[in-house]
Short mmCIF file of C-alpha atoms and ligand atoms in Angstrom, two decimals:
data_model
loop_
_atom_site.label_atom_id
_atom_site.label_comp_id
_atom_site.label_asym_id
_atom_site.label_seq_id
_atom_site.Cartn_x
_atom_site.Cartn_y
_atom_site.Cartn_z
CA MET D 6 2.69 -10.25 -16.32
CA SER D 7 6.16 -12.05 -15.28
CA ASP D 8 6.82 -14.63 -12.94
CA GLU D 9 9.93 -13.18 -11.83
CA ILE D 10 10.12 -12.09 -8.21
CA PHE D 11 10.69 -8.25 -8.84
CA LEU D 12 9.82 -7.24 -5.22
CA ARG D 13 10.47 -9.30 -2.17
CA VAL D 14 9.46 -8.18 1.30
CA ARG D 15 11.08 -10.47 4.37
CA ASN D 16 9.95 -10.15 7.97
CA LEU D 17 9.35 -6.27 7.85
CA LYS D 18 9.07 -4.49 10.95
CA LYS D 19 8.41 -0.93 11.88
CA HIS D 20 8.03 -0.29 15.73
CA PHE D 21 7.39 3.15 16.72
CA PRO D 22 8.96 3.46 20.46
CA VAL D 23 6.78 5.09 23.11
CA ARG D 24 8.59 7.02 25.51
CA GLU D 25 7.40 8.01 29.19
CA GLY D 26 7.11 11.74 30.15
CA PHE D 27 7.13 14.84 27.98
CA LEU D 28 9.86 17.05 29.74
CA ARG D 29 13.21 17.15 28.44
CA LEU D 30 14.99 17.45 31.51
CA ARG D 31 16.54 13.68 31.15
CA PRO D 32 16.61 11.11 28.41
CA ARG D 33 13.22 9.88 28.03
CA ARG D 34 12.90 6.07 28.58
CA THR D 35 11.41 3.99 26.22
CA ARG D 36 8.45 2.33 27.73
CA SER D 37 6.83 0.18 25.15
CA SER D 38 6.51 0.29 21.33
CA VAL D 39 3.59 0.52 18.66
CA LYS D 40 3.97 -2.66 16.45
CA ALA D 41 2.94 -1.05 13.26
CA VAL D 42 4.38 -3.60 10.94
CA ASP D 43 5.20 -6.61 12.54
CA ASP D 44 6.73 -9.69 10.50
CA VAL D 45 5.14 -8.72 7.19
CA THR D 46 6.46 -11.02 4.43
CA PHE D 47 5.34 -11.01 0.36
CA SER D 48 6.39 -10.82 -3.14
CA ILE D 49 5.28 -9.21 -6.17
CA ALA D 50 6.02 -10.04 -9.64
CA GLU D 51 7.08 -7.66 -12.36
CA GLY D 52 3.74 -6.20 -13.96
CA GLU D 53 1.60 -7.66 -11.01
CA THR D 54 -0.79 -5.80 -8.79
CA LEU D 55 -1.20 -6.71 -5.28
CA GLY D 56 -4.02 -5.02 -3.55
CA LEU D 57 -3.30 -4.52 0.18
CA VAL D 58 -6.50 -4.24 2.24
CA GLY D 59 -7.57 -3.56 5.96
CA GLU D 60 -9.02 -1.39 8.33
CA SER D 61 -7.58 1.80 9.37
CA GLY D 62 -4.49 1.91 11.46
CA CYS D 63 -3.97 -1.92 10.39
CA GLY D 64 -0.30 -0.85 9.01
CA LYS D 65 -0.77 -1.06 5.45
CA SER D 66 0.15 2.55 4.65
CA THR D 67 3.17 2.16 7.03
CA THR D 68 4.17 -0.93 5.18
CA GLY D 69 4.23 1.38 1.62
CA LYS D 70 6.35 4.15 3.21
CA VAL D 71 8.75 1.63 4.96
CA LEU D 72 9.61 -0.47 1.77
CA LEU D 73 10.13 2.34 -0.06
CA ARG D 74 12.33 4.29 2.44
CA LEU D 75 10.39 7.33 3.43
CA LEU D 76 10.24 5.75 6.99
CA PRO D 77 13.40 3.79 8.58
CA ALA D 78 12.37 0.02 9.32
CA THR D 79 13.04 -1.45 12.42
CA SER D 80 14.11 -4.97 10.80
CA GLY D 81 13.74 -7.11 7.95
CA SER D 82 14.63 -6.82 4.30
CA VAL D 83 13.56 -5.38 0.84
CA PHE D 84 14.93 -6.80 -2.22
CA PHE D 85 13.81 -4.88 -5.14
CA ARG D 86 15.41 -5.52 -8.76
CA GLY D 87 18.77 -7.06 -7.30
CA SER D 88 19.25 -4.61 -4.60
CA GLU D 89 18.49 -4.84 -0.91
CA LEU D 90 17.02 -1.52 -0.50
CA LEU D 91 17.05 -1.15 3.27
CA SER D 92 20.90 -1.28 3.34
CA LEU D 93 21.12 1.48 0.45
CA LYS D 94 22.79 4.73 1.55
CA GLY D 95 23.80 8.28 -0.04
CA GLU D 96 24.15 8.06 -3.76
CA GLU D 97 23.11 4.41 -4.37
CA LEU D 98 19.76 5.38 -2.47
CA ARG D 99 19.06 8.19 -4.61
CA LYS D 100 19.55 6.39 -7.84
CA ALA D 101 17.33 3.58 -6.70
CA ARG D 102 14.81 5.84 -5.92
CA GLN D 103 14.36 6.88 -9.51
CA GLY D 104 13.02 3.19 -9.91
CA PHE D 105 10.17 3.19 -7.24
CA GLN D 106 7.36 6.08 -6.13
CA MET D 107 4.42 6.77 -4.22
CA ILE D 108 0.88 7.87 -4.91
CA PHE D 109 -0.54 9.51 -1.95
CA GLN D 110 -3.87 9.65 -0.58
CA ASP D 111 -4.74 13.22 -0.60
CA PRO D 112 -4.18 15.29 -3.59
CA TYR D 113 -5.17 18.47 -1.51
CA ALA D 114 -2.30 18.00 0.63
CA SER D 115 0.21 16.31 -1.32
CA LEU D 116 0.90 19.03 -3.83
CA ASP D 117 2.29 22.43 -3.05
CA PRO D 118 -0.37 25.30 -3.58
CA ARG D 119 2.46 27.69 -4.19
CA MET D 120 4.25 25.88 -7.34
CA THR D 121 2.88 25.54 -10.80
CA VAL D 122 2.08 22.07 -12.09
CA GLY D 123 4.74 22.27 -14.78
CA ARG D 124 7.16 22.91 -11.27
CA ILE D 125 5.79 20.18 -9.25
CA VAL D 126 5.83 17.42 -12.23
CA GLU D 127 9.10 18.72 -13.00
CA GLU D 128 10.74 18.71 -9.61
CA PRO D 129 11.91 14.98 -9.45
CA LEU D 130 13.96 15.55 -12.71
CA ARG D 131 15.71 18.21 -11.41
CA ALA D 132 16.59 16.38 -8.19
CA HIS D 133 17.64 13.67 -10.33
CA GLY D 134 20.11 15.80 -12.45
CA VAL D 135 18.01 16.34 -15.68
CA LYS D 136 20.08 19.49 -16.64
CA SER D 137 18.45 20.69 -19.53
CA ALA D 138 15.36 22.82 -19.55
CA PRO D 139 14.05 22.24 -22.74
CA GLU D 140 14.36 18.30 -22.13
CA ARG D 141 12.59 18.99 -18.55
CA LEU D 142 10.04 20.76 -20.38
CA GLU D 143 9.26 17.96 -23.29
CA ARG D 144 9.11 14.99 -20.49
CA VAL D 145 6.53 17.13 -18.50
CA ALA D 146 4.51 18.13 -21.21
CA GLU D 147 4.71 14.59 -22.53
CA MET D 148 3.39 13.17 -19.17
CA LEU D 149 0.66 15.51 -18.69
CA GLU D 150 -0.55 14.57 -21.99
CA ALA D 151 -0.30 10.89 -20.90
CA VAL D 152 -2.38 11.46 -17.73
CA GLY D 153 -5.14 13.19 -19.66
CA LEU D 154 -4.27 17.12 -18.82
CA ASP D 155 -3.90 19.76 -21.03
CA THR D 156 -0.34 21.29 -21.52
CA SER D 157 -1.75 24.55 -21.11
CA TYR D 158 -1.91 23.71 -17.57
CA LEU D 159 1.89 23.94 -16.95
CA ARG D 160 1.53 27.76 -15.79
CA ARG D 161 -1.22 27.22 -13.35
CA TYR D 162 -1.08 26.21 -9.96
CA ALA D 163 -2.54 23.50 -8.24
CA PHE D 164 -5.21 24.93 -6.01
CA GLU D 165 -7.10 25.91 -9.48
CA PHE D 166 -7.91 22.34 -9.96
CA SER D 167 -10.76 19.86 -8.87
CA GLY D 168 -9.66 16.60 -6.94
CA GLY D 169 -9.46 14.32 -9.78
CA GLN D 170 -7.32 16.59 -11.77
CA ARG D 171 -4.80 17.11 -8.78
CA GLN D 172 -4.50 13.49 -8.43
CA ARG D 173 -3.82 13.33 -12.23
CA ILE D 174 -1.12 15.86 -11.61
CA GLY D 175 0.05 13.74 -8.49
CA ILE D 176 0.35 10.54 -10.86
CA ALA D 177 2.31 12.53 -13.31
CA ARG D 178 4.86 13.59 -10.91
CA ALA D 179 5.06 10.25 -9.83
CA LEU D 180 5.82 8.81 -13.07
CA ILE D 181 7.88 11.48 -14.59
CA LEU D 182 11.37 9.25 -13.37
CA ARG D 183 9.80 6.21 -15.39
CA PRO D 184 9.67 4.13 -12.08
CA SER D 185 8.87 0.41 -12.48
CA LEU D 186 7.31 0.16 -8.95
CA ILE D 187 4.41 2.33 -7.70
CA VAL D 188 2.84 2.30 -4.26
CA ALA D 189 -0.46 3.86 -4.53
CA ASP D 190 -1.81 4.73 -0.89
CA GLU D 191 -5.58 5.00 -1.18
CA PRO D 192 -5.09 7.01 -4.46
CA VAL D 193 -9.05 7.31 -4.87
CA SER D 194 -10.48 7.42 -1.43
CA ALA D 195 -10.41 11.13 -0.97
CA LEU D 196 -11.96 11.78 -4.48
CA ASP D 197 -15.65 11.85 -5.23
CA VAL D 198 -17.34 8.86 -6.23
CA SER D 199 -17.98 10.11 -9.77
CA VAL D 200 -14.17 10.48 -10.48
CA GLN D 201 -12.78 7.43 -8.65
CA ALA D 202 -13.46 5.53 -11.57
CA GLN D 203 -12.11 7.60 -13.88
CA VAL D 204 -8.78 7.72 -11.70
CA ILE D 205 -8.60 4.02 -11.40
CA ASN D 206 -8.78 3.37 -15.14
CA LEU D 207 -6.11 5.88 -15.53
CA LEU D 208 -3.81 3.83 -13.30
CA MET D 209 -4.62 0.92 -15.10
CA GLU D 210 -3.92 2.53 -18.59
CA MET D 211 -0.62 3.60 -17.10
CA ARG D 212 0.49 0.31 -15.85
CA SER D 213 0.37 -1.19 -18.94
CA ARG D 214 1.70 1.89 -21.01
CA PHE D 215 4.35 2.08 -18.81
CA LYS D 216 4.82 -1.82 -17.87
CA LEU D 217 4.09 -0.77 -14.00
CA THR D 218 4.15 -2.85 -10.86
CA TYR D 219 1.64 -2.05 -8.23
CA LEU D 220 1.39 -2.12 -4.32
CA PHE D 221 -2.32 -0.79 -4.41
CA ILE D 222 -3.18 0.00 -0.69
CA ALA D 223 -7.07 0.73 -0.15
CA HIS D 224 -10.20 -0.24 2.17
CA ASP D 225 -12.50 -0.38 -0.70
CA LEU D 226 -12.73 -3.98 -1.65
CA SER D 227 -14.66 -3.15 -4.87
CA VAL D 228 -11.75 -0.67 -6.16
CA VAL D 229 -9.18 -3.52 -5.15
CA ARG D 230 -11.26 -6.10 -6.92
CA HIS D 231 -11.22 -3.93 -10.02
CA ILE D 232 -7.52 -3.40 -10.31
CA SER D 233 -5.60 -6.47 -8.33
CA ASP D 234 -4.05 -9.77 -9.53
CA ARG D 235 -3.69 -10.83 -6.10
CA VAL D 236 -4.66 -9.43 -2.67
CA ALA D 237 -3.40 -9.87 0.79
CA VAL D 238 -5.23 -8.66 4.18
CA MET D 239 -3.53 -6.85 7.21
CA TYR D 240 -4.83 -6.95 10.53
CA LEU D 241 -3.00 -5.39 13.44
CA GLY D 242 0.56 -5.23 11.44
CA ARG D 243 0.20 -8.50 10.19
CA ILE D 244 -0.44 -10.46 6.79
CA VAL D 245 -3.48 -12.64 7.59
CA GLU D 246 -4.64 -13.84 4.31
CA ILE D 247 -3.00 -13.57 0.75
CA GLY D 248 -4.16 -15.11 -2.51
CA LYS D 249 -5.16 -14.88 -6.06
CA LYS D 250 -7.78 -12.19 -6.76
CA ASP D 251 -10.76 -14.87 -7.40
CA ASP D 252 -9.83 -17.27 -4.61
CA PHE D 253 -9.70 -14.30 -2.19
CA PHE D 254 -13.18 -12.87 -3.45
CA GLU D 255 -14.98 -16.54 -4.20
CA ARG D 256 -13.03 -18.57 -1.46
CA PRO D 257 -11.98 -16.56 1.39
CA LEU D 258 -10.52 -18.43 4.21
CA HIS D 259 -9.88 -16.27 7.41
CA PRO D 260 -12.73 -15.24 9.60
CA TYR D 261 -11.56 -11.58 8.97
CA THR D 262 -11.62 -11.57 5.52
CA HIS D 263 -15.26 -12.95 5.74
CA ALA D 264 -16.46 -9.86 7.98
CA LEU D 265 -14.54 -7.37 5.58
CA LEU D 266 -16.49 -8.92 2.73
CA ALA D 267 -19.44 -9.16 4.46
CA SER D 268 -19.08 -5.21 5.04
CA VAL D 269 -19.37 -4.73 1.41
CA PRO D 270 -23.00 -3.91 0.29
CA GLU D 271 -24.63 -6.21 -2.05
CA PRO D 272 -26.29 -4.54 -4.84
CA ASP D 273 -28.78 -7.60 -5.47
CA PRO D 274 -31.40 -7.65 -3.12
CA LEU D 275 -32.36 -11.38 -3.86
CA ARG D 276 -29.06 -12.64 -3.43
CA GLU D 277 -28.60 -14.55 0.01
CA ARG D 278 -25.38 -14.20 1.84
CA THR D 279 -24.17 -15.01 5.32
CA ARG D 280 -23.73 -11.68 7.07
CA PHE D 281 -21.09 -11.40 9.70
CA ILE D 282 -21.04 -8.04 10.98
CA LEU D 283 -17.43 -7.34 12.96
CA SER D 284 -17.95 -6.16 16.58
CA GLY D 285 -15.98 -3.58 18.49
CA ASP D 286 -12.50 -1.69 17.22
CA VAL D 287 -9.49 -3.03 16.42
CA PRO D 288 -7.73 -3.13 19.72
CA SER D 289 -4.59 -0.84 20.27
CA PRO D 290 -1.27 -1.96 18.82
CA LEU D 291 0.27 -0.62 21.66
CA ASN D 292 -1.36 -3.27 23.66
CA PRO D 293 -2.21 -6.15 21.26
CA PRO D 294 -3.93 -9.09 22.19
CA GLU D 295 -2.19 -12.42 23.11
CA GLY D 296 -2.33 -15.08 20.61
CA CYS D 297 -4.25 -14.31 17.52
CA ALA D 298 -4.76 -10.89 17.46
CA PHE D 299 -8.29 -11.13 15.93
CA HIS D 300 -9.51 -13.31 18.91
CA PRO D 301 -11.50 -10.90 20.74
CA ARG D 302 -13.58 -10.28 17.77
CA CYS D 303 -13.75 -13.45 15.91
CA PRO D 304 -16.68 -15.98 16.10
CA ARG D 305 -14.88 -19.12 15.60
CA ALA D 306 -12.23 -18.21 18.53
CA ALA D 307 -11.40 -21.34 20.33
CA GLU D 308 -8.82 -22.24 22.81
CA PRO D 309 -5.69 -22.01 21.01
CA CYS D 310 -6.31 -18.63 19.51
CA SER D 311 -5.80 -16.65 22.75
CA ASN D 312 -2.33 -17.98 23.12
CA ARG D 313 -0.78 -18.82 20.21
CA LEU D 314 -0.04 -17.00 17.19
CA PRO D 315 -1.02 -18.63 14.23
CA GLU D 316 1.70 -18.74 11.21
CA LEU D 317 0.99 -18.08 7.58
CA ARG D 318 0.09 -21.81 5.97
CA ASP D 319 0.03 -22.48 2.64
CA MET D 320 -3.34 -23.87 1.37
CA GLY D 321 -2.42 -24.68 -2.11
CA GLY D 322 -2.45 -22.45 -5.37
CA GLY D 323 -0.72 -19.64 -3.90
CA HIS D 324 -3.40 -19.22 -1.12
CA TRP D 325 -1.98 -18.40 2.36
CA VAL D 326 -3.73 -17.81 5.46
CA ALA D 327 -2.64 -17.41 9.49
CA CYS D 328 -5.55 -19.08 11.25
CA HIS D 329 -5.47 -22.16 13.56
CA LEU D 330 -8.60 -23.30 11.73
CA TYR D 331 -6.37 -24.35 9.33
CA GLU D 332 -3.76 -25.90 11.38
CA THR D 333 -3.40 -29.55 9.28
CA ALA D 334 -2.11 -27.49 6.30
CA GLN D 335 2.01 -27.50 5.92
CA THR D 336 3.88 -24.47 6.90
CA LYS D 337 5.99 -22.95 4.20
CA ILE D 338 7.73 -19.97 3.46
CA ILE D 339 6.10 -17.49 0.91
FE1 LIG C 28 -10.50 -16.63 14.85
FE2 LIG C 28 -8.79 -18.26 16.08
FE3 LIG C 28 -8.44 -17.99 13.42
FE4 LIG C 28 -7.53 -16.02 14.97
S1 LIG C 28 -6.72 -17.96 14.75
S2 LIG C 28 -9.14 -16.03 13.12
S3 LIG C 28 -9.22 -16.10 16.45
S4 LIG C 28 -10.20 -19.22 14.50
#
């Protein structure tokens, strides 16, 4: 893993406008907005895997889609291998897309059932101007073998395969252009537990074989612990803690991280640990609480929490937290 900053995301925002009325008799006015991603800042070094965790609806997947230009950003910057991605247009953007790809959560919905496996995996090569049919076939066959699929599957349809095999087809398609950055959006959560480990191991093998860098989005902390070098936690559109994997799991700081870790089943019945069960649901991002958005659910909430937003603070060793309990630490920019 290199120390060079390979992906740098700064103050990224994605706000979805909410308009009033549904009749199109006159222009609808914007009433408010859903702040799905709100001022998110992080970096990933080349070859690193950053796990991004949090409850459903916290903005993890939207962050991944916005930084890969699958959704337009409201504001912010995404610096990737020397280019400011959010300002690229036309041919420049098309070329840049070869360097990053997404692996989707649902291998049933993300593959076109009317296309053969060969066509699905080949499609990005066609879209990026690889005109020679024999070259495309050779590259598709190589990639199918790399992900553990037989080349005899080329003429079969995706619906003929199991969930694990379909996810392998999705991975082959994502890697066919030899990207360097992969956003994996819950890539195993739709799979049977029995095949999850196989797909995770495949992703790790692909990481070293093709020198990949991952933003790995998941809600399963045991999967994140297995594959990540660092972990970031999102709550209601913001990163509230980010740090090296060992610091994150052994010395968590944010009360929300404590709650997430407490929710993971403990296989050893003799091992004691503090139980901290989260109460209530994540508040609506349409009307988030003032101050720290976690304060209505936080057992340690105090006076400043309901009226002042905590900033991310460096606690040393690359471990950052946004919580008033750590006010004395110096604020720096990641
Ligand atoms: Fe809890 Fe306050 Fe920290 Fe928010 S800032 S996590 S409410 S202690």
